[in-house]
Tab-separated table of C-alpha atoms in Angstrom:
chain	number	residue	atom	x	y	z
A	1	MET	CA	-12.048	-41.686	-22.854
A	2	LYS	CA	-9.227	-40.593	-20.596
A	3	ALA	CA	-8.932	-42.273	-17.219
A	4	ARG	CA	-7.192	-40.646	-14.292
A	5	LEU	CA	-4.197	-42.827	-13.595
A	6	SER	CA	-4.167	-42.129	-9.833
A	7	ALA	CA	-7.745	-43.445	-9.523
A	8	VAL	CA	-6.889	-46.478	-11.627
A	9	TYR	CA	-3.734	-46.956	-9.599
A	10	ALA	CA	-5.703	-46.660	-6.339
A	11	LEU	CA	-8.350	-49.091	-7.560
A	12	THR	CA	-5.699	-51.550	-8.706
A	13	LEU	CA	-3.844	-51.275	-5.416
A	14	SER	CA	-7.115	-51.678	-3.508
A	15	LEU	CA	-8.029	-54.748	-5.528
A	16	LEU	CA	-4.615	-56.210	-4.818
A	17	VAL	CA	-4.936	-55.489	-1.091
A	18	VAL	CA	-8.515	-56.798	-0.992
A	19	SER	CA	-7.417	-59.885	-2.889
A	20	LEU	CA	-4.547	-60.356	-0.468
A	21	VAL	CA	-6.848	-59.879	2.530
A	22	THR	CA	-9.422	-62.217	1.011
A	23	LEU	CA	-6.801	-64.863	0.363
A	24	THR	CA	-5.482	-64.367	3.874
A	25	LEU	CA	-8.959	-64.696	5.326
A	26	PHE	CA	-9.597	-67.660	3.069
A	27	PHE	CA	-6.669	-69.465	4.650
A	28	VAL	CA	-6.723	-67.905	8.130
A	29	PHE	CA	-10.441	-67.900	8.908
A	30	PRO	CA	-10.929	-71.651	8.467
A	31	GLN	CA	-7.915	-72.308	10.663
A	32	SER	CA	-8.956	-69.770	13.263
A	33	SER	CA	-12.540	-71.031	13.123
A	34	LYS	CA	-11.277	-74.553	13.559
A	35	ILE	CA	-9.160	-73.524	16.546
A	36	ILE	CA	-12.011	-71.530	18.099
A	37	SER	CA	-14.350	-74.454	17.518
A	38	GLU	CA	-11.925	-76.850	19.149
A	39	VAL	CA	-11.461	-74.475	22.093
A	40	THR	CA	-15.215	-73.999	22.419
A	41	LEU	CA	-15.865	-77.727	22.293
A	42	GLN	CA	-13.085	-78.313	24.815
A	43	ALA	CA	-14.639	-75.741	27.170
A	44	PHE	CA	-18.017	-77.356	26.501
A	45	LEU	CA	-16.517	-80.730	27.546
A	46	ASP	CA	-14.611	-79.334	30.538
A	47	GLU	CA	-17.869	-77.955	31.911
A	48	VAL	CA	-19.571	-81.371	32.093
A	49	LYS	CA	-16.385	-82.979	33.432
A	50	ILE	CA	-16.411	-80.505	36.308
A	51	LEU	CA	-20.106	-81.159	36.895
A	52	SER	CA	-19.527	-84.932	36.899
A	53	ARG	CA	-16.747	-84.493	39.409
A	54	PHE	CA	-18.935	-82.657	41.977
A	55	LYS	CA	-22.154	-84.629	41.164
A	56	ASN	CA	-24.323	-81.699	42.154
A	57	TYR	CA	-26.930	-81.731	39.390
A	58	ASP	CA	-29.949	-80.236	41.179
A	59	VAL	CA	-28.911	-76.656	40.540
A	60	LEU	CA	-28.767	-77.391	36.787
A	61	PHE	CA	-32.440	-78.250	36.636
A	62	THR	CA	-33.806	-75.540	38.945
A	63	GLN	CA	-32.962	-72.682	36.527
A	64	LYS	CA	-32.819	-72.214	32.802
A	65	PRO	CA	-29.307	-72.645	31.310
A	66	GLU	CA	-27.648	-69.910	29.268
A	67	PHE	CA	-27.843	-72.052	26.153
A	68	GLY	CA	-28.954	-75.559	25.315
A	69	TYR	CA	-30.201	-77.973	27.969
A	70	TYR	CA	-28.871	-80.522	30.481
A	71	TYR	CA	-29.949	-84.064	31.079
A	72	VAL	CA	-28.750	-87.105	33.079
A	73	LEU	CA	-28.812	-90.711	31.867
A	74	ASN	CA	-28.498	-93.830	33.965
A	75	ASN	CA	-26.631	-96.923	32.833
A	76	ASP	CA	-29.728	-98.101	30.959
A	77	ALA	CA	-29.850	-94.949	28.811
A	78	ILE	CA	-32.986	-93.744	30.624
A	79	THR	CA	-33.310	-89.996	31.182
A	80	VAL	CA	-33.533	-89.375	34.927
A	81	HIS	CA	-33.151	-85.569	34.839
A	82	HIS	CA	-33.869	-83.041	32.079
A	83	ASN	CA	-34.513	-79.310	31.823
A	84	ASP	CA	-37.664	-80.275	29.978
A	85	PRO	CA	-39.626	-82.459	32.473
A	86	SER	CA	-41.621	-83.961	29.600
A	87	LYS	CA	-38.537	-85.786	28.401
A	88	ILE	CA	-37.763	-87.541	31.728
A	89	GLY	CA	-38.042	-91.292	31.341
A	90	LEU	CA	-37.204	-91.349	27.613
A	91	ASN	CA	-34.730	-93.901	26.295
A	92	ALA	CA	-31.710	-92.136	24.728
A	93	LYS	CA	-30.992	-95.155	22.534
A	94	GLU	CA	-34.346	-94.709	20.851
A	95	GLN	CA	-34.223	-90.926	20.659
A	96	VAL	CA	-30.665	-90.578	19.384
A	97	PRO	CA	-29.299	-93.857	17.972
A	98	GLY	CA	-25.595	-94.303	18.539
A	99	LEU	CA	-25.290	-91.652	21.228
A	100	PHE	CA	-25.398	-93.916	24.290
A	101	GLU	CA	-23.081	-96.459	22.712
A	102	TYR	CA	-20.563	-93.669	22.099
A	103	MET	CA	-20.967	-92.522	25.734
A	104	GLN	CA	-20.336	-96.049	27.031
A	105	GLU	CA	-17.229	-96.335	24.866
A	106	LYS	CA	-15.656	-92.917	25.521
A	107	LYS	CA	-17.015	-92.169	29.046
A	108	ALA	CA	-16.305	-88.493	28.325
A	109	GLY	CA	-16.356	-86.526	25.075
A	110	VAL	CA	-18.396	-84.565	22.560
A	111	TYR	CA	-20.822	-86.219	20.186
A	112	SER	CA	-22.388	-84.453	17.195
A	113	TYR	CA	-25.468	-85.482	15.273
A	114	ASP	CA	-28.264	-84.083	13.120
A	115	TYR	CA	-31.725	-83.943	14.580
A	116	GLN	CA	-34.691	-82.578	12.613
A	117	GLY	CA	-32.271	-80.972	10.147
A	118	ILE	CA	-30.323	-79.127	12.838
A	119	LYS	CA	-26.800	-80.018	13.804
A	120	ARG	CA	-26.397	-80.577	17.556
A	121	TYR	CA	-23.501	-81.211	19.919
A	122	VAL	CA	-23.591	-83.216	23.187
A	123	ALA	CA	-20.826	-82.919	25.775
A	124	PHE	CA	-20.961	-85.808	28.262
A	125	SER	CA	-19.033	-87.250	31.188
A	126	TYR	CA	-19.510	-90.353	33.372
A	127	ASP	CA	-19.380	-89.953	37.141
A	128	GLY	CA	-19.438	-93.665	37.903
A	129	ASN	CA	-23.246	-93.960	38.125
A	130	TYR	CA	-24.741	-91.494	35.697
A	131	TYR	CA	-23.905	-89.741	32.456
A	132	ILE	CA	-24.211	-85.980	32.764
A	133	ALA	CA	-24.793	-84.386	29.312
A	134	HIS	CA	-25.063	-80.824	28.027
A	135	ALA	CA	-26.717	-80.568	24.576
A	136	ALA	CA	-26.846	-77.511	22.335
A	137	THR	CA	-27.384	-76.661	18.686
A	138	GLU	CA	-24.493	-75.510	16.527
A	139	ASP	CA	-25.887	-71.978	16.423
A	140	GLU	CA	-26.216	-71.857	20.227
A	141	LEU	CA	-22.727	-73.238	20.782
A	142	PHE	CA	-20.959	-71.032	18.225
A	143	ARG	CA	-23.211	-67.951	18.458
A	144	LYS	CA	-20.403	-65.547	19.340
A	145	LEU	CA	-18.160	-66.901	16.581
A	146	ASN	CA	-20.949	-66.546	14.013
A	147	GLU	CA	-21.782	-63.056	15.270
A	148	PHE	CA	-18.122	-62.115	14.917
A	149	ARG	CA	-18.030	-63.458	11.367
A	150	LYS	CA	-21.226	-61.616	10.495
A	151	LYS	CA	-19.994	-58.318	11.957
A	152	PHE	CA	-16.603	-58.704	10.303
A	153	PHE	CA	-17.948	-59.327	6.811
A	154	SER	CA	-20.783	-56.798	7.129
A	155	VAL	CA	-18.882	-53.956	8.827
A	156	SER	CA	-15.140	-54.494	9.182
A	157	PHE	CA	-14.475	-55.876	5.705
A	158	PRO	CA	-16.237	-52.979	3.864
A	159	ILE	CA	-14.406	-50.515	6.125
A	160	ILE	CA	-11.123	-52.228	5.168
A	161	ILE	CA	-12.027	-52.011	1.467
A	162	ILE	CA	-12.985	-48.303	1.663
A	163	SER	CA	-9.910	-47.480	3.742
A	164	THR	CA	-7.743	-49.393	1.291
A	165	ILE	CA	-9.198	-47.481	-1.686
A	166	VAL	CA	-8.685	-44.098	0.022
A	167	LEU	CA	-5.208	-45.063	1.177
A	168	GLY	CA	-4.450	-46.435	-2.291
A	169	PHE	CA	-5.542	-43.126	-3.837
A	170	PHE	CA	-3.186	-41.118	-1.610
A	171	VAL	CA	-0.401	-43.663	-2.079
A	172	GLY	CA	-1.021	-43.505	-5.830
A	173	GLU	CA	-0.862	-39.700	-5.737
A	174	PHE	CA	2.402	-39.940	-3.814
A	175	LEU	CA	3.947	-42.611	-6.003
A	176	LEU	CA	2.834	-40.963	-9.244
A	177	ARG	CA	4.705	-37.722	-8.712
A	178	ARG	CA	7.803	-39.001	-10.466
A	179	PRO	CA	5.820	-40.849	-13.197
A	180	ARG	CA	4.009	-37.577	-13.958
A	181	LYS	CA	7.329	-35.852	-14.490
A	182	GLN	CA	8.620	-38.819	-16.481
A	183	ILE	CA	5.513	-38.819	-18.688
A	184	SER	CA	5.892	-35.090	-19.217
A	185	ASP	CA	9.523	-35.638	-20.155
A	186	SER	CA	8.423	-38.556	-22.366
A	187	LYS	CA	5.967	-36.308	-24.203
A	188	THR	CA	8.717	-33.751	-24.762
A	189	LEU	CA	11.051	-36.531	-25.895
A	190	VAL	CA	8.396	-37.948	-28.244
A	191	LYS	CA	7.861	-34.488	-29.717
A	192	ASN	CA	11.602	-33.990	-30.254
A	193	VAL	CA	12.026	-37.503	-31.629
A	194	SER	CA	9.074	-36.981	-33.970
A	195	GLU	CA	10.625	-33.788	-35.330
A	196	SER	CA	13.975	-35.557	-35.697
A	197	VAL	CA	12.297	-38.492	-37.422
A	198	ILE	CA	10.553	-36.123	-39.851
A	199	GLN	CA	13.880	-34.419	-40.624
A	200	THR	CA	15.595	-37.787	-40.944
A	201	SER	CA	12.813	-39.005	-43.220
A	202	SER	CA	13.297	-35.949	-45.456
A	203	SER	CA	17.050	-36.547	-45.506
A	204	ALA	CA	16.469	-40.224	-46.268
A	205	SER	CA	14.191	-39.238	-49.176
A	206	GLU	CA	16.874	-36.913	-50.532
A	207	ILE	CA	19.512	-39.601	-50.107
A	208	LYS	CA	17.188	-42.065	-51.827
A	209	ALA	CA	16.751	-39.681	-54.763
A	210	MET	CA	20.516	-39.194	-54.886
A	211	ALA	CA	20.987	-42.976	-54.771
A	212	GLU	CA	18.524	-43.366	-57.660
A	213	ASN	CA	20.446	-40.796	-59.697
A	214	THR	CA	23.703	-42.509	-58.770
A	215	GLU	CA	22.249	-45.860	-59.779
A	216	ARG	CA	21.174	-44.486	-63.175
A	217	ALA	CA	24.609	-42.906	-63.649
A	218	SER	CA	26.206	-46.180	-62.619
A	219	LYS	CA	24.142	-48.042	-65.211
A	220	GLU	CA	25.176	-45.525	-67.882
A	221	LEU	CA	28.782	-45.899	-66.751
A	222	ASP	CA	28.491	-49.681	-66.959
A	223	LYS	CA	27.090	-49.396	-70.469
A	224	SER	CA	29.826	-46.958	-71.539
A	225	MET	CA	32.532	-49.133	-69.995
A	226	GLU	CA	31.182	-52.200	-71.754
A	227	GLU	CA	31.141	-50.345	-75.096
A	228	PHE	CA	34.631	-48.976	-74.418
A	229	ALA	CA	35.824	-52.462	-73.489
A	230	ALA	CA	34.394	-53.821	-76.757
A	231	TYR	CA	36.083	-50.971	-78.660
A	232	MET	CA	39.376	-51.659	-76.894
A	233	GLU	CA	39.038	-55.343	-77.716
A	234	GLU	CA	38.507	-54.534	-81.393
A	235	SER	CA	41.412	-52.042	-81.291
A	236	ARG	CA	43.600	-54.638	-79.660
A	237	ALA	CA	42.748	-57.113	-82.405
A	238	GLU	CA	43.496	-54.481	-85.095
A	239	ILE	CA	46.746	-53.503	-83.374
A	240	GLU	CA	47.794	-57.127	-83.127
A	241	ASN	CA	47.002	-57.578	-86.835
A	242	THR	CA	48.966	-54.415	-87.691
A	243	LEU	CA	51.845	-55.552	-85.496
A	244	LEU	CA	51.809	-58.893	-87.280
A	245	ARG	CA	51.950	-57.157	-90.675
A	246	LEU	CA	54.700	-54.826	-89.491
A	247	THR	CA	56.602	-57.810	-88.234
A	248	GLU	CA	56.239	-59.481	-91.626
A	249	PHE	CA	57.351	-56.224	-93.282
A	250	THR	CA	60.434	-55.966	-91.080
A	251	ASP	CA	61.215	-59.587	-91.840
A	252	THR	CA	60.944	-58.773	-95.582
A	253	ILE	CA	63.258	-55.752	-95.126
A	254	GLU	CA	65.767	-57.942	-93.380
A	255	GLN	CA	65.595	-60.429	-96.259
A	256	ILE	CA	66.085	-57.571	-98.757
A	257	THR	CA	69.079	-56.405	-96.745
A	258	GLU	CA	70.468	-59.911	-96.822
A	259	TYR	CA	69.883	-60.234	-100.586
A	260	THR	CA	71.429	-56.780	-101.159
A	261	SER	CA	74.558	-57.910	-99.336
A	262	LYS	CA	74.691	-60.973	-101.553
A	263	LEU	CA	74.169	-58.745	-104.634
A	264	ALA	CA	77.079	-56.540	-103.543
A	265	THR	CA	79.238	-59.646	-103.287
A	266	LEU	CA	78.091	-60.804	-106.752
A	267	THR	CA	78.825	-57.327	-108.208
A	268	GLU	CA	82.302	-57.454	-106.817
A	269	THR	CA	82.759	-60.872	-108.424
A	270	LEU	CA	81.454	-59.574	-111.751
A	271	SER	CA	83.856	-56.647	-111.517
A	272	LYS	CA	86.697	-59.104	-111.183
A	273	VAL	CA	85.381	-61.033	-114.198
A	274	THR	CA	85.279	-57.788	-116.195
A	275	ASP	CA	88.873	-57.075	-115.261
A	276	ARG	CA	89.745	-60.571	-116.379
A	277	ILE	CA	87.925	-60.011	-119.705
A	278	THR	CA	89.924	-56.806	-120.124
A	279	ASP	CA	93.137	-58.771	-119.585
A	280	ILE	CA	92.013	-61.359	-122.112
A	281	SER	CA	91.229	-58.552	-124.560
A	282	ASP	CA	94.726	-57.140	-124.077
A	283	ASN	CA	96.213	-60.574	-124.710
A	284	ILE	CA	94.124	-60.917	-127.865
A	285	THR	CA	95.362	-57.520	-128.986
A	286	VAL	CA	98.934	-58.659	-128.434
A	287	LEU	CA	98.239	-61.812	-130.474
A	288	ALA	CA	96.719	-59.730	-133.229
A	289	ILE	CA	99.782	-57.548	-133.301
A	290	ASN	CA	102.031	-60.589	-133.387
A	291	ALA	CA	99.918	-62.063	-136.179
A	292	SER	CA	100.335	-58.878	-138.189
A	293	ILE	CA	104.045	-59.047	-137.654
A	294	GLU	CA	104.140	-62.648	-138.813
A	295	THR	CA	102.229	-61.779	-141.964
A	296	SER	CA	105.066	-59.495	-142.990
A	297	LYS	CA	107.371	-62.444	-143.154
A	298	GLN	CA	107.904	-64.593	-146.298
A	299	ASN	CA	106.401	-68.017	-147.116
A	300	ILE	CA	103.329	-67.504	-144.981
A	301	ASP	CA	99.745	-67.317	-146.094
A	302	ARG	CA	99.540	-63.699	-145.562
A	303	ASP	CA	95.940	-63.292	-146.610
A	304	GLY	CA	94.723	-65.916	-144.200
A	305	LEU	CA	96.825	-64.668	-141.306
A	306	SER	CA	95.896	-61.123	-142.137
A	307	ARG	CA	92.246	-62.069	-142.034
A	308	ILE	CA	92.742	-63.881	-138.726
A	309	ALA	CA	94.573	-60.916	-137.326
A	310	GLU	CA	91.772	-58.637	-138.427
A	311	MET	CA	89.195	-60.909	-136.836
A	312	ILE	CA	91.239	-61.151	-133.627
A	313	MET	CA	91.595	-57.400	-133.674
A	314	GLU	CA	87.851	-56.966	-134.134
A	315	LEU	CA	87.207	-59.459	-131.342
A	316	SER	CA	89.665	-57.648	-129.130
A	317	ASN	CA	88.027	-54.318	-129.875
A	318	SER	CA	84.571	-55.758	-129.260
A	319	THR	CA	85.763	-57.408	-126.035
A	320	ARG	CA	87.423	-54.199	-124.920
A	321	ASN	CA	84.313	-52.191	-125.666
A	322	LEU	CA	82.171	-54.765	-123.894
A	323	ALA	CA	84.560	-54.752	-120.955
A	324	LYS	CA	84.393	-50.976	-120.794
A	325	GLU	CA	80.630	-51.007	-120.991
A	326	SER	CA	80.413	-53.841	-118.427
A	327	LYS	CA	82.792	-52.066	-116.151
A	328	GLN	CA	80.790	-48.872	-116.453
A	329	SER	CA	77.552	-50.794	-115.779
A	330	LEU	CA	79.149	-52.654	-112.901
A	331	SER	CA	80.370	-49.328	-111.559
A	332	ASP	CA	76.838	-47.983	-111.719
A	333	VAL	CA	75.464	-51.186	-110.139
A	334	GLU	CA	78.122	-50.998	-107.457
A	335	LYS	CA	77.123	-47.435	-106.673
A	336	ILE	CA	73.464	-48.461	-106.516
A	337	VAL	CA	74.299	-51.512	-104.417
A	338	THR	CA	76.440	-49.374	-102.123
A	339	SER	CA	73.587	-46.889	-101.729
A	340	THR	CA	71.159	-49.762	-101.206
A	341	VAL	CA	73.441	-51.363	-98.591
A	342	LEU	CA	73.723	-48.068	-96.733
A	343	ILE	CA	69.965	-47.622	-96.897
A	344	THR	CA	69.296	-51.200	-95.823
A	345	GLU	CA	71.772	-50.855	-92.949
A	346	LYS	CA	69.978	-47.691	-91.864
A	347	VAL	CA	66.612	-49.459	-92.306
A	348	THR	CA	67.963	-52.421	-90.348
A	349	LYS	CA	68.869	-50.129	-87.459
A	350	ASN	CA	65.471	-48.456	-87.694
A	351	ILE	CA	63.798	-51.874	-87.907
A	352	SER	CA	65.417	-52.810	-84.588
A	353	SER	CA	63.962	-49.662	-83.063
A	354	VAL	CA	60.629	-50.401	-84.740
A	355	LYS	CA	60.633	-53.899	-83.273
A	356	ASP	CA	61.288	-52.483	-79.822
A	357	SER	CA	58.513	-49.932	-80.391
A	358	LEU	CA	56.178	-52.688	-81.598
A	359	ASN	CA	56.946	-54.709	-78.478
A	360	VAL	CA	56.237	-51.652	-76.332
A	361	ILE	CA	52.985	-51.000	-78.236
A	362	GLN	CA	51.977	-54.610	-77.756
A	363	GLN	CA	52.704	-54.392	-74.030
A	364	VAL	CA	50.835	-51.097	-73.761
A	365	THR	CA	47.899	-52.604	-75.645
A	366	ALA	CA	47.849	-55.637	-73.354
A	367	ALA	CA	48.116	-53.373	-70.292
A	368	SER	CA	45.309	-51.165	-71.649
A	369	THR	CA	43.113	-54.214	-72.175
A	370	ASN	CA	43.814	-55.404	-68.638
A	371	ASN	CA	43.130	-51.932	-67.270
A	372	VAL	CA	39.880	-51.769	-69.198
A	373	ASP	CA	38.896	-55.138	-67.749
A	374	LYS	CA	39.738	-53.828	-64.303
A	375	LEU	CA	37.714	-50.667	-64.970
A	376	VAL	CA	34.776	-52.818	-66.079
A	377	ASN	CA	35.071	-54.858	-62.881
A	378	VAL	CA	35.348	-51.666	-60.835
A	379	SER	CA	32.286	-50.285	-62.597
A	380	LYS	CA	30.332	-53.465	-61.886
A	381	THR	CA	31.487	-53.407	-58.274
A	382	ASN	CA	30.460	-49.762	-58.020
A	383	HIS	CA	27.089	-50.642	-59.550
A	384	ASP	CA	26.600	-53.459	-57.035
A	385	ALA	CA	27.627	-51.139	-54.202
A	386	VAL	CA	25.141	-48.519	-55.390
A	387	GLU	CA	22.390	-51.145	-55.551
A	388	GLU	CA	23.244	-52.273	-52.002
A	389	LEU	CA	23.282	-48.634	-50.898
A	390	TYR	CA	19.894	-48.091	-52.504
A	391	ALA	CA	18.499	-51.216	-50.820
A	392	GLY	CA	19.981	-50.088	-47.498
A	393	ILE	CA	18.396	-46.642	-47.901
A	394	GLU	CA	15.027	-48.261	-48.640
A	395	GLN	CA	15.399	-50.353	-45.472
A	396	LEU	CA	16.406	-47.214	-43.559
A	397	GLU	CA	13.371	-45.377	-44.910
A	398	GLU	CA	11.117	-48.290	-43.956
A	399	ALA	CA	12.667	-48.410	-40.473
A	400	ILE	CA	12.178	-44.644	-40.089
A	401	ASN	CA	8.526	-45.008	-41.113
A	402	ASN	CA	8.099	-47.839	-38.591
A	403	ILE	CA	9.743	-45.735	-35.883
A	404	LYS	CA	7.511	-42.824	-36.815
A	405	PHE	CA	4.428	-45.041	-36.627
A	406	GLU	CA	5.469	-46.490	-33.250
A	407	ILE	CA	6.244	-43.011	-31.891
A	408	GLU	CA	2.835	-41.775	-33.023
A	409	LYS	CA	1.208	-44.746	-31.282
A	410	PHE	CA	3.290	-44.079	-28.161
A	411	ALA	CA	2.396	-40.389	-28.256
A	412	GLU	CA	-1.276	-41.260	-28.647
A	413	ALA	CA	-1.045	-43.694	-25.733
A	414	ILE	CA	0.703	-41.091	-23.551
A	415	SER	CA	-1.904	-38.471	-24.437
A	416	LYS	CA	-4.587	-40.753	-22.966
A	417	PHE	CA	-2.982	-40.683	-19.516
A	418	ALA	CA	-4.502	-38.223	-17.082
A	419	ILE	CA	-2.310	-38.459	-14.014
């Protein structure tokens, strides 16, 4: 149920004013009542003091007093005068215990006591021979004060309350002009914010869907990078194994080149040996010729020398033929060795380039492995960032929903105001 804010405001203001007035009266009235009571009692006492000063008491007992009654006591507490003649001759000590003792002690003052359930006050003064006293009930003494209280709380206080409510209503109407405009602006703002929140919520949902797709793609990328890293690791191991075998092969080629050089040196030595064999064969031929010449001389065993010469000649021919064949073979070997040396030199140069290339390949492989590791780390970092982004978007979506809920509550609360 809608409540008109100006009425509520007026009622609240009235209650505050009434509370303030009540609190004020609560503190002021007792003090003012106390002061009025003291003034009244002082006037009550001053009256009897004046009477005791002039000692003219007859007029007091010839007419009825405005309130209460007068009486005169002698020094024995006996009533010698009283507005009620039936009470003349009574002993005040017996009628009101403690009163006469107080009179004797104070000589002038006000004494209060309860008699037959009614509170009474006695103002007295001593004139040297008698005690003049004026007695009255509390209601008689404070009649005007009580009447004022009764009129105030029965008439003035309700008028103050009604006036305060009416004034509070008009003050509320005056003070609520700006709040009305502010509430109207607040409703417009809530409407605009609600529309913006709805749009933002839709955008957040789209961003969330995009983040989910990105997260799935990131997971696929992580998987692919891990597989690629494993492949690169296997490739690196294969390349290192191949490089090791190529290195062993180049070392073998270098050994072959070294052995070929030694073979060339050995061939050259064998060529020299063949030349030496040829020289020996020539010398044998010369000996054979000389032996033939000697066989033509007399007194020599010609048959034996002739046979020796023939054998030497055969040996020389065989050695010459062997030397020719060896020389031809050595020539062929030398050609092969020369070709092999040239090839091995060329291979040696190429092997140097191959070694440099192998070193470069090894460096590239190591760099590729490092780069793959870096890519894997980057992929993991990207995956973590996407997860954090997704969590942040979920928090944003939750915050937007909370804002939307609070705005709806605020809009509902504002709609209940009827200013």
